[in-house]
mmCIF file of C-alpha atoms in Angstrom:
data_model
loop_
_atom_site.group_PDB
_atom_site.id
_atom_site.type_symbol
_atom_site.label_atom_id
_atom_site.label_comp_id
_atom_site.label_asym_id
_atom_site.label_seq_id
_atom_site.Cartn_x
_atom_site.Cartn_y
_atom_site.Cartn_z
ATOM 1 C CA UNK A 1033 0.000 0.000 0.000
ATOM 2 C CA UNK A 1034 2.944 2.439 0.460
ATOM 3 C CA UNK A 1035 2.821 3.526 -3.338
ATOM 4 C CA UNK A 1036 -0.681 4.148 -3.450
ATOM 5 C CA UNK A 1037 -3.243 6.689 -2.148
ATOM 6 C CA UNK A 1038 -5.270 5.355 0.505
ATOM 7 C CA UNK A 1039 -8.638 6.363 1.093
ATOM 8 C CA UNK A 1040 -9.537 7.165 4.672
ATOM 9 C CA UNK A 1041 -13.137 7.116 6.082
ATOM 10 C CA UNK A 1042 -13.524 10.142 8.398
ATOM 11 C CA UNK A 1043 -16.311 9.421 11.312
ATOM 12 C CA UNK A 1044 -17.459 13.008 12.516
ATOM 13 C CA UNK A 1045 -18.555 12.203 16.137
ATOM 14 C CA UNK A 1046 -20.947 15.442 16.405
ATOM 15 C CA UNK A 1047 -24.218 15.566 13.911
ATOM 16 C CA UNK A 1048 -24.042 19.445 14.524
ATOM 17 C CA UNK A 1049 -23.794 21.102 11.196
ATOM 18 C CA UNK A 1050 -21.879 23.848 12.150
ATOM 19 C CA UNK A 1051 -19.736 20.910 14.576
ATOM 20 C CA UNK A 1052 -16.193 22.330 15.236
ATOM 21 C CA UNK A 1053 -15.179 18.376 15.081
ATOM 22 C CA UNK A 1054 -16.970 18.966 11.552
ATOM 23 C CA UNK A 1055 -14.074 22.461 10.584
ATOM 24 C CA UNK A 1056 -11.744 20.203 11.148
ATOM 25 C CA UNK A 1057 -12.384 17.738 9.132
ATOM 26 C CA UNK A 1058 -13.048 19.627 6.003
ATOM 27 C CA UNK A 1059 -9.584 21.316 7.161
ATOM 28 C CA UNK A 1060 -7.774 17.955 7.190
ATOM 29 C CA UNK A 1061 -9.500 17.092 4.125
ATOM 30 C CA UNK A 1062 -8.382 19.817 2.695
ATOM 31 C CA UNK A 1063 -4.475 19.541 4.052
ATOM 32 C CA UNK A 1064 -4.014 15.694 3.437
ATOM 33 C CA UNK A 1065 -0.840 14.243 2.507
ATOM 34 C CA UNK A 1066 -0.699 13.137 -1.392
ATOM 35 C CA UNK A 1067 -0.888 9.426 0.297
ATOM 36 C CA UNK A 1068 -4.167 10.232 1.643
ATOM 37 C CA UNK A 1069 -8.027 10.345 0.265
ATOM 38 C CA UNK A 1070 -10.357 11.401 3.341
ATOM 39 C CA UNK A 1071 -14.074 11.546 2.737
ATOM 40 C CA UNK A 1072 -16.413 12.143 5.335
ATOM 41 C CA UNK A 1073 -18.823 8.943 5.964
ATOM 42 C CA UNK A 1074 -22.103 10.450 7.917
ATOM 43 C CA UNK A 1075 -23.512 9.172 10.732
ATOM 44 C CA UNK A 1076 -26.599 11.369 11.324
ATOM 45 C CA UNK A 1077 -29.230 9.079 8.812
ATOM 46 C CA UNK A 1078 -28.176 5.830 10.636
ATOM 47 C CA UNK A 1079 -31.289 4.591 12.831
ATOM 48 C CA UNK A 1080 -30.958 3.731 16.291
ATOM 49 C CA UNK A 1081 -29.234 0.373 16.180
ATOM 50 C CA UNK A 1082 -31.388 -2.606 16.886
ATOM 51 C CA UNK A 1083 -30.960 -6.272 16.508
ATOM 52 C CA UNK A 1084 -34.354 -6.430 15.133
ATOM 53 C CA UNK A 1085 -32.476 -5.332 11.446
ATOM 54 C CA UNK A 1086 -30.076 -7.352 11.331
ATOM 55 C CA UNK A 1087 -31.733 -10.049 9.571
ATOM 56 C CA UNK A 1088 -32.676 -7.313 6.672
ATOM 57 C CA UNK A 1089 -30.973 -4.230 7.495
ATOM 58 C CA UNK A 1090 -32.247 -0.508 6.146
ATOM 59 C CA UNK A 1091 -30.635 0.926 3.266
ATOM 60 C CA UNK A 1092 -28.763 3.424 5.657
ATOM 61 C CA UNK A 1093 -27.033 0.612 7.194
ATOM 62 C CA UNK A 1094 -26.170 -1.599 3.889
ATOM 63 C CA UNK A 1095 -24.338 2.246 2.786
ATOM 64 C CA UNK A 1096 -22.731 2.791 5.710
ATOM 65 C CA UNK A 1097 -21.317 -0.487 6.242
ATOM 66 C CA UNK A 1098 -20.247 -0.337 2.514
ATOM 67 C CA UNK A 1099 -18.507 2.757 2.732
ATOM 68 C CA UNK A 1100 -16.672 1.387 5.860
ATOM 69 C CA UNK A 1101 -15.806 -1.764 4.419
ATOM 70 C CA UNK A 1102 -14.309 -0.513 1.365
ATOM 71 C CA UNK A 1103 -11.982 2.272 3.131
ATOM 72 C CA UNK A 1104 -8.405 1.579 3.984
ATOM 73 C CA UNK A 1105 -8.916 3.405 7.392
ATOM 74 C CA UNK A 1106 -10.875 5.142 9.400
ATOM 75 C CA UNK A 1107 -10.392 8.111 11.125
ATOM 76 C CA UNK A 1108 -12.426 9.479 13.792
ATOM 77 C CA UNK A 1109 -12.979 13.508 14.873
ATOM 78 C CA UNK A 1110 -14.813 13.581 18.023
ATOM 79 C CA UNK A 1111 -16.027 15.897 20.938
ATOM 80 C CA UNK A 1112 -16.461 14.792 24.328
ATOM 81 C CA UNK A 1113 -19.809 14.436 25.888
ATOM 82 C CA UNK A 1114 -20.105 13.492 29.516
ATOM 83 C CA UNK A 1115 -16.851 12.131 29.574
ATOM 84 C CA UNK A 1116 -17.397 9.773 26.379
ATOM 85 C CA UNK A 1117 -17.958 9.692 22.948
ATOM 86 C CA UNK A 1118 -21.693 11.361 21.290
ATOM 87 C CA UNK A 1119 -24.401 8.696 21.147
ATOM 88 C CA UNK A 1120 -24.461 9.586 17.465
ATOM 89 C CA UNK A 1121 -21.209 7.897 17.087
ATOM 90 C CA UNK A 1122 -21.840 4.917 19.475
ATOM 91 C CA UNK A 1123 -24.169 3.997 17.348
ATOM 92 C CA UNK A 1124 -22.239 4.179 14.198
ATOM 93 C CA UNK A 1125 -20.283 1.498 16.311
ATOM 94 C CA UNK A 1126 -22.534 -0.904 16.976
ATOM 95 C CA UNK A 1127 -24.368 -0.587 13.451
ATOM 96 C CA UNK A 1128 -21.057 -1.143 12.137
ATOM 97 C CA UNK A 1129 -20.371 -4.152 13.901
ATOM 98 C CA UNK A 1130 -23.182 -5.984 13.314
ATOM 99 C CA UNK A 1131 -24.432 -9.065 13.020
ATOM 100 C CA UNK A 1132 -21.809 -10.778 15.179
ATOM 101 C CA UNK A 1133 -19.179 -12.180 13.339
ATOM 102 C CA UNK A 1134 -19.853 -9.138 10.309
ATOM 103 C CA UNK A 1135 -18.005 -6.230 11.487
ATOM 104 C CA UNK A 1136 -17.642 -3.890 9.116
ATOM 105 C CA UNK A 1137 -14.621 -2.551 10.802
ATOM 106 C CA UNK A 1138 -12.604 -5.502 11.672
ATOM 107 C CA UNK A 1139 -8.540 -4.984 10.737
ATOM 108 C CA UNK A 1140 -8.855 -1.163 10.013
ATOM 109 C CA UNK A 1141 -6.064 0.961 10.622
ATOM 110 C CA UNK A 1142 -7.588 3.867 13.034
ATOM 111 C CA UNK A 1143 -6.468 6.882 14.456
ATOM 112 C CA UNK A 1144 -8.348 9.510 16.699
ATOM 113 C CA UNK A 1145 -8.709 13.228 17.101
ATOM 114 C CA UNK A 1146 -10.712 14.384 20.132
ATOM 115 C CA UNK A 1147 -11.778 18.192 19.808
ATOM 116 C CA UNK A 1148 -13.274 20.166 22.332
ATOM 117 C CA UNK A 1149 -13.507 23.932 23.462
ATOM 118 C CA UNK A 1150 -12.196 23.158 26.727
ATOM 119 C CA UNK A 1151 -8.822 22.959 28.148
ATOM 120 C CA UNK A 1152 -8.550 18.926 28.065
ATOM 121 C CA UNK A 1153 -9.234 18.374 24.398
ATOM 122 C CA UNK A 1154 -12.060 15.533 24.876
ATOM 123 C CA UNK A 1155 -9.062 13.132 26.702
ATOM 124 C CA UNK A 1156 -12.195 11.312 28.004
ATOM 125 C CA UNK A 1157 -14.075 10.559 24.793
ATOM 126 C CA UNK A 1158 -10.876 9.802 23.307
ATOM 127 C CA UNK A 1159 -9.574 6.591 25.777
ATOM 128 C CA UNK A 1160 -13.624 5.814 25.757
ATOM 129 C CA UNK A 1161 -12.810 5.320 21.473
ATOM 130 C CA UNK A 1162 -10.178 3.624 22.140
ATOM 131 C CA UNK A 1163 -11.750 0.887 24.475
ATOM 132 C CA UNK A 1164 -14.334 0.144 21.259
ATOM 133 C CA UNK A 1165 -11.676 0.321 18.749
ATOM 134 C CA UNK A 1166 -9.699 -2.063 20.620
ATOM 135 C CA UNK A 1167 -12.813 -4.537 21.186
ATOM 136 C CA UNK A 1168 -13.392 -4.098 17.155
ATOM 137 C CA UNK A 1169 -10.120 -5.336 16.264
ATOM 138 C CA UNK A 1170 -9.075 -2.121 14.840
ATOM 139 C CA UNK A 1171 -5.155 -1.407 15.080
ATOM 140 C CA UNK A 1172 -4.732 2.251 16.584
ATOM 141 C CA UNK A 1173 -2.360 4.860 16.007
ATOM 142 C CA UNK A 1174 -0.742 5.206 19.334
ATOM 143 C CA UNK A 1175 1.706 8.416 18.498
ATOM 144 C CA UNK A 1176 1.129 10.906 17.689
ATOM 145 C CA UNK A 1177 -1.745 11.344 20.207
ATOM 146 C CA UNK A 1178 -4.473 13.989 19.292
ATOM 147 C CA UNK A 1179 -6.026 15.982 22.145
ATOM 148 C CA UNK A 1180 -7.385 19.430 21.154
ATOM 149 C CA UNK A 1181 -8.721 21.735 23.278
ATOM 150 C CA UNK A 1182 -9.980 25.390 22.917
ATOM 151 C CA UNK A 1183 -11.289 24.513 19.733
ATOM 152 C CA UNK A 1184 -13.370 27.614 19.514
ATOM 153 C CA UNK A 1185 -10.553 29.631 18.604
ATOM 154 C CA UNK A 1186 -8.477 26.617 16.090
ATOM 155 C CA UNK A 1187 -10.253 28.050 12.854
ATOM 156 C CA UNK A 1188 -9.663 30.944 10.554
ATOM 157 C CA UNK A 1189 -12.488 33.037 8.444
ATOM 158 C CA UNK A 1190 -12.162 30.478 5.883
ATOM 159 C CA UNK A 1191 -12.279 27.698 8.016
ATOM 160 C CA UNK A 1192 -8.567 26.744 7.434
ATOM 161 C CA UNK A 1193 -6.112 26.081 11.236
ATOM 162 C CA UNK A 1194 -5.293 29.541 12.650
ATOM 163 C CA UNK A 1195 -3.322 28.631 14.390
ATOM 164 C CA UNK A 1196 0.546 27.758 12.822
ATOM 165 C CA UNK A 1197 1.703 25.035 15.337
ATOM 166 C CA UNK A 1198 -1.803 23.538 15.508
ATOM 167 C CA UNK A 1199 -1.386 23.192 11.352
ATOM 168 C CA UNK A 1200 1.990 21.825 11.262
ATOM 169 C CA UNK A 1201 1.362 19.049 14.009
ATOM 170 C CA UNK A 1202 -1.917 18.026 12.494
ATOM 171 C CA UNK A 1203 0.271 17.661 9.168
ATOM 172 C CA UNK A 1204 2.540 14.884 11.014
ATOM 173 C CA UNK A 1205 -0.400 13.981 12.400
ATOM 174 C CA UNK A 1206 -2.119 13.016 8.908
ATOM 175 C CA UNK A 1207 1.872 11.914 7.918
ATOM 176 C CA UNK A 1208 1.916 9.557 10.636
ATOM 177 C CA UNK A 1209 -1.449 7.782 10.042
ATOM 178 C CA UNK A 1210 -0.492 7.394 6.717
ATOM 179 C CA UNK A 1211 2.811 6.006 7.764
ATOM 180 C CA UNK A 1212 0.563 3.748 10.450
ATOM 181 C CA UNK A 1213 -1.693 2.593 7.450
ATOM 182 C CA UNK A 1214 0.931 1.195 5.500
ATOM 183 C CA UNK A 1215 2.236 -0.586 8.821
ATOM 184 C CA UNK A 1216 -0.933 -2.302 10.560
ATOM 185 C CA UNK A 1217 -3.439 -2.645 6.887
ATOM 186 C CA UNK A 1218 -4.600 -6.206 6.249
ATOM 187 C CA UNK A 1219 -2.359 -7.462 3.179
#
């Protein structure tokens, strides 16, 4: 996979249209190394999991699970609520991962950004992610970490990283996954 661009499923955590966790996405998006394709996969459409489905799952599901399965990676942008990850994405989870034994995220290279206008930078929702992930058999990017706070203030008038240091460690950031994909993706 090192010669070739790999294309990166980005989970936004927060619904929120206006979602800072959203900014920064586009922003990475936007930023990505050459080895890198990130698209945004929503969450927001996905009904409340229920093993009820599973047998004949709604359209919602069969797209999202196909958009997961045929990424190289997944990367997740979260906020912290209540000292864990939004319901919104929880869900995503378990819809993913279902039925047993069908997990559309089994073996994908992860990595995690937790984003949050306090001082902490969603630590909490961020070691709550990594729990799942682990559970999910999903290799994690352990360095760099990714815990950014005062997110209010990260984002320029044209939604771009204001801020210079933020910007250049959110390029080794994106480096590093990419480096991490090539290291821990199924051959």
């Amino acid at each position: 996979m090192a010669n070739t661009k790999k294309n990166v499923a980005i989970i936004v955590g927060s619904i929120r249209k206006d979602s800072l966790n959203r900014k920064l996405a586009n922003a990475l998006i936007s930023m990505a190394p050459d080895s890198l394709k990130l698209d945004i996969v929503e969450i927001a459409n996905l009904p409340l999991f229920s093993q009820d489905f599973e047998a004949d799952p709604p359209k919602e599901v069969r797209d999202f699970k196909q958009r997961i399965e045929t990424a190289d990676a997944v990367l997740f942008i979260t906020p912290e609520y209540n000292r864990s990850v939004p319901g919104a994405l929880k869900n995503a989870i378990d819809v993913g991962s279902r039925p047993y034994g069908q997990s559309a995220w089994g073996g994908k290279p992860a990595a995690i950004i937790s984003l949050s206008p306090g001082a902490i930078g969603g630590f909490g929702a961020n070691h709550h992610l990594r729990q799942s992930l682990v559970f999910l058999d999903m290799p994690v990017l352990q360095q760099p970490e990714a815990y950014i706070g005062s997110a209010s203030s990260l984002f320029d008038d044209k939604g771009g990283i204001a801020n210079a240091s933020t910007n250049g460690f959110m390029q080794k950031f994106l480096q590093a996954f990419s480096d991490w994909i090539d290291k821990t993706a199924a051959k």
